mmCIF file of C-alpha atoms and ligand atoms in Angstrom:
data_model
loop_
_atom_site.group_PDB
_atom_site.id
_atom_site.type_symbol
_atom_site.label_atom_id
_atom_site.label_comp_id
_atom_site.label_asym_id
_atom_site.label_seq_id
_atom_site.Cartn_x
_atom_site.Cartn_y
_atom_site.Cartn_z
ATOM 1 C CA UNK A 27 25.866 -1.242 31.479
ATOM 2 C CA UNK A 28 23.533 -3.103 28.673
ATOM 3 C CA UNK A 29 25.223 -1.932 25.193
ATOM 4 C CA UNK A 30 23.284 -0.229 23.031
ATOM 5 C CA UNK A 31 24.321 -2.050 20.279
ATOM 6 C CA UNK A 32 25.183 -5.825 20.596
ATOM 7 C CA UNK A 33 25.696 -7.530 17.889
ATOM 8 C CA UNK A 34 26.577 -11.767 18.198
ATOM 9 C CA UNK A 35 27.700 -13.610 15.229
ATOM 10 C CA UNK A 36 25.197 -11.707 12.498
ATOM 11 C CA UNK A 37 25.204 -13.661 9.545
ATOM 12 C CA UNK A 38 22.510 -12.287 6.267
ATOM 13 C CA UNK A 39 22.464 -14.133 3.131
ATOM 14 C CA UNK A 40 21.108 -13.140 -0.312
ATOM 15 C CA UNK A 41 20.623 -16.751 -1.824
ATOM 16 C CA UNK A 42 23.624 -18.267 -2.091
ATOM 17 C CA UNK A 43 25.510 -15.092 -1.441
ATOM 18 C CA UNK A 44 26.938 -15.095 2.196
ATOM 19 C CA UNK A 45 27.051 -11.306 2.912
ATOM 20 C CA UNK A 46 27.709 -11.011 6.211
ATOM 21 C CA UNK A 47 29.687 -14.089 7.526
ATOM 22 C CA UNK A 48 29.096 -13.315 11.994
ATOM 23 C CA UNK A 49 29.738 -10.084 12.920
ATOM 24 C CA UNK A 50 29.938 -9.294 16.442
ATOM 25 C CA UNK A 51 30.558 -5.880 17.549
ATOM 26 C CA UNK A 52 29.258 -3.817 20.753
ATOM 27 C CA UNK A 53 28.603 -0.150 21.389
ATOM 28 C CA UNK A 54 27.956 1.356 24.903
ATOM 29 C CA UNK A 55 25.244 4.447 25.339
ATOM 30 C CA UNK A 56 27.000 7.366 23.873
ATOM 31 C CA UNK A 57 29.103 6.343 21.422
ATOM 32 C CA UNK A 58 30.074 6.715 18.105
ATOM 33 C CA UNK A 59 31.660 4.253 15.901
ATOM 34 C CA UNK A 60 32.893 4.403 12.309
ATOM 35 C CA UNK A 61 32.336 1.762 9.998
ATOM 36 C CA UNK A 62 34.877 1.013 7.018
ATOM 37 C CA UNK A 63 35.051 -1.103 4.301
ATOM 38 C CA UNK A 64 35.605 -1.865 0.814
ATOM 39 C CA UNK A 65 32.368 -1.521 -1.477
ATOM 40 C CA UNK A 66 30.090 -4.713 -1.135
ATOM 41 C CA UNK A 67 31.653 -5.705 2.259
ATOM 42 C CA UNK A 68 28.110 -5.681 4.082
ATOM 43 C CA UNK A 69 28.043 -2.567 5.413
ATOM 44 C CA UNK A 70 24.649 -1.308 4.399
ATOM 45 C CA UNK A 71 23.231 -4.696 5.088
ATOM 46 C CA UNK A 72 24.504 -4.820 8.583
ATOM 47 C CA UNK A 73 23.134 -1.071 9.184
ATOM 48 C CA UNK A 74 19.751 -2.964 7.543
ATOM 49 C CA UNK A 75 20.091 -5.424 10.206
ATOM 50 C CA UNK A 76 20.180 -3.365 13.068
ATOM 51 C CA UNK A 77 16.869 -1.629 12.179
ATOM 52 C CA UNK A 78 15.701 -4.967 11.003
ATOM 53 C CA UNK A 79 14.806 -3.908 7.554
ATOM 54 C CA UNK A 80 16.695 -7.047 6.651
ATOM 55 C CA UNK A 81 16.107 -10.583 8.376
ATOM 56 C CA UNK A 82 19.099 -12.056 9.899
ATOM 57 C CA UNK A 83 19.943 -16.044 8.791
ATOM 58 C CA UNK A 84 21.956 -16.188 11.697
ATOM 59 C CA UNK A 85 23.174 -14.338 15.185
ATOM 60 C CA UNK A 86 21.525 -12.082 17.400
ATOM 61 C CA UNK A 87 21.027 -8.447 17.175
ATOM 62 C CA UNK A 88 20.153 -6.412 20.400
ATOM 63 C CA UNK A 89 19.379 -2.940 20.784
ATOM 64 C CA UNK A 90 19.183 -1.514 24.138
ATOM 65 C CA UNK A 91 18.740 -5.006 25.501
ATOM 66 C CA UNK A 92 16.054 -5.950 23.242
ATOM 67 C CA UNK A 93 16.304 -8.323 20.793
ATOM 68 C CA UNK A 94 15.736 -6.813 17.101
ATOM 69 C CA UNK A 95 13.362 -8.133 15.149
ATOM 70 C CA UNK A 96 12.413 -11.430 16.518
ATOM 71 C CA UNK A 97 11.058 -13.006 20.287
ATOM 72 C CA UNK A 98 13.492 -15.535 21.681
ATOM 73 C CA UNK A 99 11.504 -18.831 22.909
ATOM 74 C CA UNK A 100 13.206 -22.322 24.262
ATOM 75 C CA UNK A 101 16.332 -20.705 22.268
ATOM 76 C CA UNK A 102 13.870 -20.480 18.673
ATOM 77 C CA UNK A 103 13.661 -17.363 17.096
ATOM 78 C CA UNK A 104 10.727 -15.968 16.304
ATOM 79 C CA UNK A 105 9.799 -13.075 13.461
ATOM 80 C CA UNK A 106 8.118 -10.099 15.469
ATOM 81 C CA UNK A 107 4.684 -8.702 13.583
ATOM 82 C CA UNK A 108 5.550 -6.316 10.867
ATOM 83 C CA UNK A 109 4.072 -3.886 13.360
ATOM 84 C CA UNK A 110 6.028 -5.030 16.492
ATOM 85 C CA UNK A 111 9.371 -4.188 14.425
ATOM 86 C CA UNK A 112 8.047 -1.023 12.986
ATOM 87 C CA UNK A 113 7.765 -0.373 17.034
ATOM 88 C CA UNK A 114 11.172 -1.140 17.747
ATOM 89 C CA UNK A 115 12.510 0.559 14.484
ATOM 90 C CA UNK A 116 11.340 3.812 15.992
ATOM 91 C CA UNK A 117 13.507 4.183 18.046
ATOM 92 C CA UNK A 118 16.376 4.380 15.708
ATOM 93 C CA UNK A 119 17.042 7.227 13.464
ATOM 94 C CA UNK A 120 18.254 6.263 9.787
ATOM 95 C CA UNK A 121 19.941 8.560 7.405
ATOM 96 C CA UNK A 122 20.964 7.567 4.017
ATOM 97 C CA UNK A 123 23.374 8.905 1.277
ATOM 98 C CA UNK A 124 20.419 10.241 -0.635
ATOM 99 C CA UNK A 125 18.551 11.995 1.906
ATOM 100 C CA UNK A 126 15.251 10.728 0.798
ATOM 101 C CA UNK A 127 13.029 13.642 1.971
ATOM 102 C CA UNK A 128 9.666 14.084 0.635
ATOM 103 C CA UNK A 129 9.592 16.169 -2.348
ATOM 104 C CA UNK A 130 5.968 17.966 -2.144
ATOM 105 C CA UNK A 131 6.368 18.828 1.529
ATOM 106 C CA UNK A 132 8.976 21.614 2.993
ATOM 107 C CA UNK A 133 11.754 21.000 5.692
ATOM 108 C CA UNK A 134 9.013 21.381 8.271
ATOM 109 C CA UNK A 135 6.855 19.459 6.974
ATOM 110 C CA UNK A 136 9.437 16.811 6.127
ATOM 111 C CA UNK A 137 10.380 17.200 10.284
ATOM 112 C CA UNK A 138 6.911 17.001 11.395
ATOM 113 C CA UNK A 139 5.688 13.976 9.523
ATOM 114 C CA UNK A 140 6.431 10.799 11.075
ATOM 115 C CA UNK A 141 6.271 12.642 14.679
ATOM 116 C CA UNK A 142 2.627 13.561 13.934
ATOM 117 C CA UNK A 143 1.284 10.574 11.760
ATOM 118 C CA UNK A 144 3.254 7.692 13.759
ATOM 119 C CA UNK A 145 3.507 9.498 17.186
ATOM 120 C CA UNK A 146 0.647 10.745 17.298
ATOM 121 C CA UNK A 147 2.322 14.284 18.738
ATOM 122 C CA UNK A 148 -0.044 16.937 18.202
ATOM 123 C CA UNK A 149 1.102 19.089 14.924
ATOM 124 C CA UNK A 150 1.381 22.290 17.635
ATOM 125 C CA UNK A 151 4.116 20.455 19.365
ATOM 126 C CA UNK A 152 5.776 18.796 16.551
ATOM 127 C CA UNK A 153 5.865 22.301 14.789
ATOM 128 C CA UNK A 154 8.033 23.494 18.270
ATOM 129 C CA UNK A 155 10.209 20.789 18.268
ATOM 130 C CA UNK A 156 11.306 20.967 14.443
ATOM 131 C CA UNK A 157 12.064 24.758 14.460
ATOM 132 C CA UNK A 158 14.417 23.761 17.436
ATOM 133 C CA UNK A 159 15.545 21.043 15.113
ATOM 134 C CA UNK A 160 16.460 23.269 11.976
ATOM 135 C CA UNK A 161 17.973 25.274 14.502
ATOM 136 C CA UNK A 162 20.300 23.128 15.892
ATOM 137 C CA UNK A 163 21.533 21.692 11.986
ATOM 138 C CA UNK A 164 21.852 25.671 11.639
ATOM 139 C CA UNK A 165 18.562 26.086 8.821
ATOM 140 C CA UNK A 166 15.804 28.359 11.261
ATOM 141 C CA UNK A 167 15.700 30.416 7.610
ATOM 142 C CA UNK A 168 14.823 27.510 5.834
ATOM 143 C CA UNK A 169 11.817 25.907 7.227
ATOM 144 C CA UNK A 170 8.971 26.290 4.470
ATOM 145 C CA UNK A 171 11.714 25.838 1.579
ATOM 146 C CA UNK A 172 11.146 22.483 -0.172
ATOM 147 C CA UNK A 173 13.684 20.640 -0.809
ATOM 148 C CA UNK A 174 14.586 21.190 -4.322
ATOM 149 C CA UNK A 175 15.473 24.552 -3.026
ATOM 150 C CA UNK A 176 17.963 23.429 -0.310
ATOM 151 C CA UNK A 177 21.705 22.314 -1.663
ATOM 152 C CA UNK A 178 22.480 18.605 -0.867
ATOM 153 C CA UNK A 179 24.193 19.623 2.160
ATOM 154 C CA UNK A 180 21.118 21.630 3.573
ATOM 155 C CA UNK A 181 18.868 18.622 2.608
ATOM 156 C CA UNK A 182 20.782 16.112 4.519
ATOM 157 C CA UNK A 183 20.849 18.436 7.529
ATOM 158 C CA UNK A 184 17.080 18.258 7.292
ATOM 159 C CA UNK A 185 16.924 14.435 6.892
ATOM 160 C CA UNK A 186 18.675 14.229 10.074
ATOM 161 C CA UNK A 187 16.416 16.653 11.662
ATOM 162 C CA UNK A 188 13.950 14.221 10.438
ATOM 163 C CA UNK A 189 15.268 11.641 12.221
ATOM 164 C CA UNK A 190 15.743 13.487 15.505
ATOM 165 C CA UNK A 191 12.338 14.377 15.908
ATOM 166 C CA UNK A 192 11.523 10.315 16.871
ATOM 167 C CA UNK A 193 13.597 11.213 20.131
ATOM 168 C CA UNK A 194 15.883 7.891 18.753
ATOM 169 C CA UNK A 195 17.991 6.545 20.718
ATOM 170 C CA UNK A 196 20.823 5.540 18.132
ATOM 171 C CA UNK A 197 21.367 6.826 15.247
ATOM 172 C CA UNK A 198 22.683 5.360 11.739
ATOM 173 C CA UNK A 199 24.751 7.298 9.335
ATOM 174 C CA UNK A 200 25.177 5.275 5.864
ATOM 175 C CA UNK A 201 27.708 7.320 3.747
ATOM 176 C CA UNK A 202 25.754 10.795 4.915
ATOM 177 C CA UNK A 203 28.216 12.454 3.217
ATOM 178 C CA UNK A 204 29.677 10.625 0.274
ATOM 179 C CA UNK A 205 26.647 11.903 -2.083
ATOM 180 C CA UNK A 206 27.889 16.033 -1.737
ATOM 181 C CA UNK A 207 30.138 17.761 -3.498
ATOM 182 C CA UNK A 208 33.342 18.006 -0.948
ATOM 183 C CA UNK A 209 32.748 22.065 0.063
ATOM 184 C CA UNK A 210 29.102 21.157 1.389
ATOM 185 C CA UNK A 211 30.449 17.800 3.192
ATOM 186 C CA UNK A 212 31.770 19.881 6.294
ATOM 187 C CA UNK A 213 28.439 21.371 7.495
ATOM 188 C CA UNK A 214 26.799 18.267 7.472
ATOM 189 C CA UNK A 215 29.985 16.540 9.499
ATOM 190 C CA UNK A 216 29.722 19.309 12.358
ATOM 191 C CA UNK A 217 26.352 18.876 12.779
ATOM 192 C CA UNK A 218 27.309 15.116 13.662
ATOM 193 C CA UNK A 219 29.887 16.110 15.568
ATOM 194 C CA UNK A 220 27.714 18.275 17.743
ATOM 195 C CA UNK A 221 25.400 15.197 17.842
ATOM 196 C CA UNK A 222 27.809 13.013 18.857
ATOM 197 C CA UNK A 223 29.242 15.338 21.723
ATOM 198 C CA UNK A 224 25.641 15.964 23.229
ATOM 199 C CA UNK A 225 25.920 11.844 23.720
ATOM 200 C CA UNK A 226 23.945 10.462 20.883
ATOM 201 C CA UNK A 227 25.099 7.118 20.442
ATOM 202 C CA UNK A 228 26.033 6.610 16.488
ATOM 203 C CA UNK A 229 27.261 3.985 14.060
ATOM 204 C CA UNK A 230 28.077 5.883 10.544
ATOM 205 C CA UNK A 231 29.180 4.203 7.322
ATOM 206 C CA UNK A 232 31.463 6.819 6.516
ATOM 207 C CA UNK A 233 35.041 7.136 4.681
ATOM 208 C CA UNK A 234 35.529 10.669 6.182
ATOM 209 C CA UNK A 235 38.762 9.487 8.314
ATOM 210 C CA UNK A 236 39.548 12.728 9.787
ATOM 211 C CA UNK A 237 35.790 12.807 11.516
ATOM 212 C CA UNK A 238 36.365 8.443 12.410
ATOM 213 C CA UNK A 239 39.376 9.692 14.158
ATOM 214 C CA UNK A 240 38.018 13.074 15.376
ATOM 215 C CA UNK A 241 34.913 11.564 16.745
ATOM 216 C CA UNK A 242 34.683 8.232 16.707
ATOM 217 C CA UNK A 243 34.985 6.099 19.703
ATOM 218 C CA UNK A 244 35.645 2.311 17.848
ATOM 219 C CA UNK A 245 36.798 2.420 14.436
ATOM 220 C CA UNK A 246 35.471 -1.187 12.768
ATOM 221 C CA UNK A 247 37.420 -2.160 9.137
ATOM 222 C CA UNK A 248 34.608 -4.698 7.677
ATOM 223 C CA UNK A 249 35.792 -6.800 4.424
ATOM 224 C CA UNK A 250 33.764 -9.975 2.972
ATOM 225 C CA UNK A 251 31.031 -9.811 5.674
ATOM 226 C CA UNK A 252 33.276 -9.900 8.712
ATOM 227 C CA UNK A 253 34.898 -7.857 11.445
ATOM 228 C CA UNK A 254 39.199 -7.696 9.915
ATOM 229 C CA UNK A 255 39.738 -5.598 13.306
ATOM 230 C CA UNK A 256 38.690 -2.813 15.463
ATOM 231 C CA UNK A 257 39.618 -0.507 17.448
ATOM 232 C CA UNK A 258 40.093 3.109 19.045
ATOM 233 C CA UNK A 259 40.450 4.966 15.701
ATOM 234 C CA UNK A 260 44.149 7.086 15.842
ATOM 235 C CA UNK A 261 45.875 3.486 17.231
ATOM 236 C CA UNK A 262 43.975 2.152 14.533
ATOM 237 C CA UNK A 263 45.056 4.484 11.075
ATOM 238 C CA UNK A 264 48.487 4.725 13.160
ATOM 239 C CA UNK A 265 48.812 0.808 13.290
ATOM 240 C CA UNK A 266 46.426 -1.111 11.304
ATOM 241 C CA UNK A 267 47.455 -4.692 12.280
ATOM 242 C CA UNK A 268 46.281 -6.985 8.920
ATOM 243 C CA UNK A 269 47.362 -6.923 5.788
ATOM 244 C CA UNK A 270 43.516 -5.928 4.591
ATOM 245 C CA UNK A 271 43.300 -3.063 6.633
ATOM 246 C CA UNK A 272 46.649 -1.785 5.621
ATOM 247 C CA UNK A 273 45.644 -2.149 1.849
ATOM 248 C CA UNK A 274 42.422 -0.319 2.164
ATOM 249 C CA UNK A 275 43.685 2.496 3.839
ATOM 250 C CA UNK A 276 46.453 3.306 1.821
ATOM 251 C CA UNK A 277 43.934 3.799 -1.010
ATOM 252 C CA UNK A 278 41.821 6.036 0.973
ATOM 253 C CA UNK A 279 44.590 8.225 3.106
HETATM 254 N N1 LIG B 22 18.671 -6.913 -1.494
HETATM 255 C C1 LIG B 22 19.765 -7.529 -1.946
HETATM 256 N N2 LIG B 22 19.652 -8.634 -2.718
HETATM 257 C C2 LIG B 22 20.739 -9.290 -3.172
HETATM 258 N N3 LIG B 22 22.012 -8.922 -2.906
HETATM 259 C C3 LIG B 22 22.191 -7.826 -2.145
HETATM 260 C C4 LIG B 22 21.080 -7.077 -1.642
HETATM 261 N N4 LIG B 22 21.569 -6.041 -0.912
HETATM 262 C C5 LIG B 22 22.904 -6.145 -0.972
HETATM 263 N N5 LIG B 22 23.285 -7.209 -1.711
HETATM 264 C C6 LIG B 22 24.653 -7.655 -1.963
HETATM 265 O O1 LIG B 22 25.297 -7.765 -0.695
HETATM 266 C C7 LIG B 22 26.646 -7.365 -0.769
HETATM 267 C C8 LIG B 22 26.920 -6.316 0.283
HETATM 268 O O2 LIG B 22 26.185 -5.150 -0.036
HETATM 269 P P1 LIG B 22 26.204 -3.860 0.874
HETATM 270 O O3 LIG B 22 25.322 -2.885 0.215
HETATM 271 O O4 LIG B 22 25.904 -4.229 2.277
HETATM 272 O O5 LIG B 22 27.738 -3.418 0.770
HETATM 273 P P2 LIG B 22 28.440 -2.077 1.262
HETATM 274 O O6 LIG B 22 29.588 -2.491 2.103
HETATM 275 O O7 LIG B 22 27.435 -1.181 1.870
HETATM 276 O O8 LIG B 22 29.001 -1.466 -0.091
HETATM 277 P P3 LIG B 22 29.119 0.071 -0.582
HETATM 278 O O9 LIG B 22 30.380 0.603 0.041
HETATM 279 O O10 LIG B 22 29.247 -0.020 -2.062
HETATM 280 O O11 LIG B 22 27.892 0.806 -0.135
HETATM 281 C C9 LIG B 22 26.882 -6.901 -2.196
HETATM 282 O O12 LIG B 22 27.478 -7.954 -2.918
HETATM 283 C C10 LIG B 22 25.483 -6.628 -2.697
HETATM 284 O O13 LIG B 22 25.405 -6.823 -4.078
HETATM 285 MG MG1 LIG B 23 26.688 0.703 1.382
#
């Protein structure tokens, strides 16, 4: 089976700041894994990586088989045309801590956007699809409210409707919840849930340790730009192994 995710010794740099020192993880079709990690430990930048909004110094990034970001030739890399990546980057859905959604446009309109103006998908059929979307992350009433009218919870159930409605074919969480206040955090962790158990493959930045273990299929504790350890999440909080890991979670348990 070709991993969905693959990543081989990814190394980024800013300058002289080595931020992520060869990382190397795999996920298989259909899986979710939860990323932890002290704050500044890479784990943005790796998520950057995968979609290839940030150039790699070193490693190899695949996604579904293909290499992100860059053709291999004679074993040289090569940087793919801005509009090559912006291809590939399609294909993977990105949802941020602040949900980033369009402020003169409405939760349909938000939806319909990128499947209309980068798809090409007639707005008839992208209209369909993105009332089936706010149905499924539970908002059908809320489709012409903009979003200053939605809570923060409601908004990032949109902004992952958003990103469904590219068909991706992974999907990455950065701290989706972290930016809520904690009674609005729940709705917004079931709709991943349900994501995740209709087979959407996922890597989420997240600190929410009762959905890692709940959901998550590899648990990965990142610190100073490198994998401390992995591994199936309840053997993992039962038994961290390093020192690192121990620490962390302590503070967060
Ligand atoms: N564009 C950039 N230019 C320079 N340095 C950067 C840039 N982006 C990130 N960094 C640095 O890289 C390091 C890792 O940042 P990153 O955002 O990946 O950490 P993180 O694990 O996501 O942290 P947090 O939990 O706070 O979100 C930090 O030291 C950060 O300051
Ligand atoms: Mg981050």
């Amino acid at each position: 089976m070709t991993p969905m995710v693959k990543a081989d010794r990814v190394c980024k740099n800013f300058g002289a700041l080595e931020v992520l020192k060869g990382v190397s993880l795999e996920i298989d079709p259909g899986q979710v894994l939860c990323l932890v990690g002290p704050s500044g430990s890479g784990k943005s930048t790796f998520l950057r990586c995968i979609n290839h909004l940030e150039q790699v110094n070193a490693g190899r990034l695949y996604v579904d088989g293909d290499l992100v970001g860059y053709s291999e030739k004679n074993g040289k890399l090569y940087e793919l045309h801005p509009r090559a990546a912006a291809k590939q980057r399609r294909d993977i859905g990105m949802v941020f801590q602040h949900f980033n959604l369009f402020p003169h446009r409405t939760a349909l309109e938000n939806i319909i956007e990128a499947p209309t103006q980068v798809k090409r998908v007639s707005k008839k059929k992208a209209v369909e699809r993105a009332k089936d979307l706010l149905d499924q992350v539970g908002l059908s009433a809320k489709a012409n409210a903009y979003p200053a009218q939605l809570s923060g919870g409601q908004q990032q159930r949109v902004a992952i409707a958003r990103a469904l409605a590219m068909d991706p074919k992974l999907m990455l969480f950065d701290e989706p919840t972290s930016a809520l206040d904690p009674e609005l955090v729940g709705e917004v962790l079931t709709v991943m849930k349900q994501l995740a158990k209709e087979g959407m493959t996922m890597v989420v930045v997240t600190h929410e340790m009762g959905f890692a273990r709940e959901v998550a299929d590899q648990l990965v504790f990142m610190d100073g730009g490198v994998v401390v350890e992995a591994g199936e999440p309840r053997e993992l909080l039962a038994n961290p192994q390093h020192d690192r890991t121990k620490a962390f979670l302590s503070k967060l348990l």
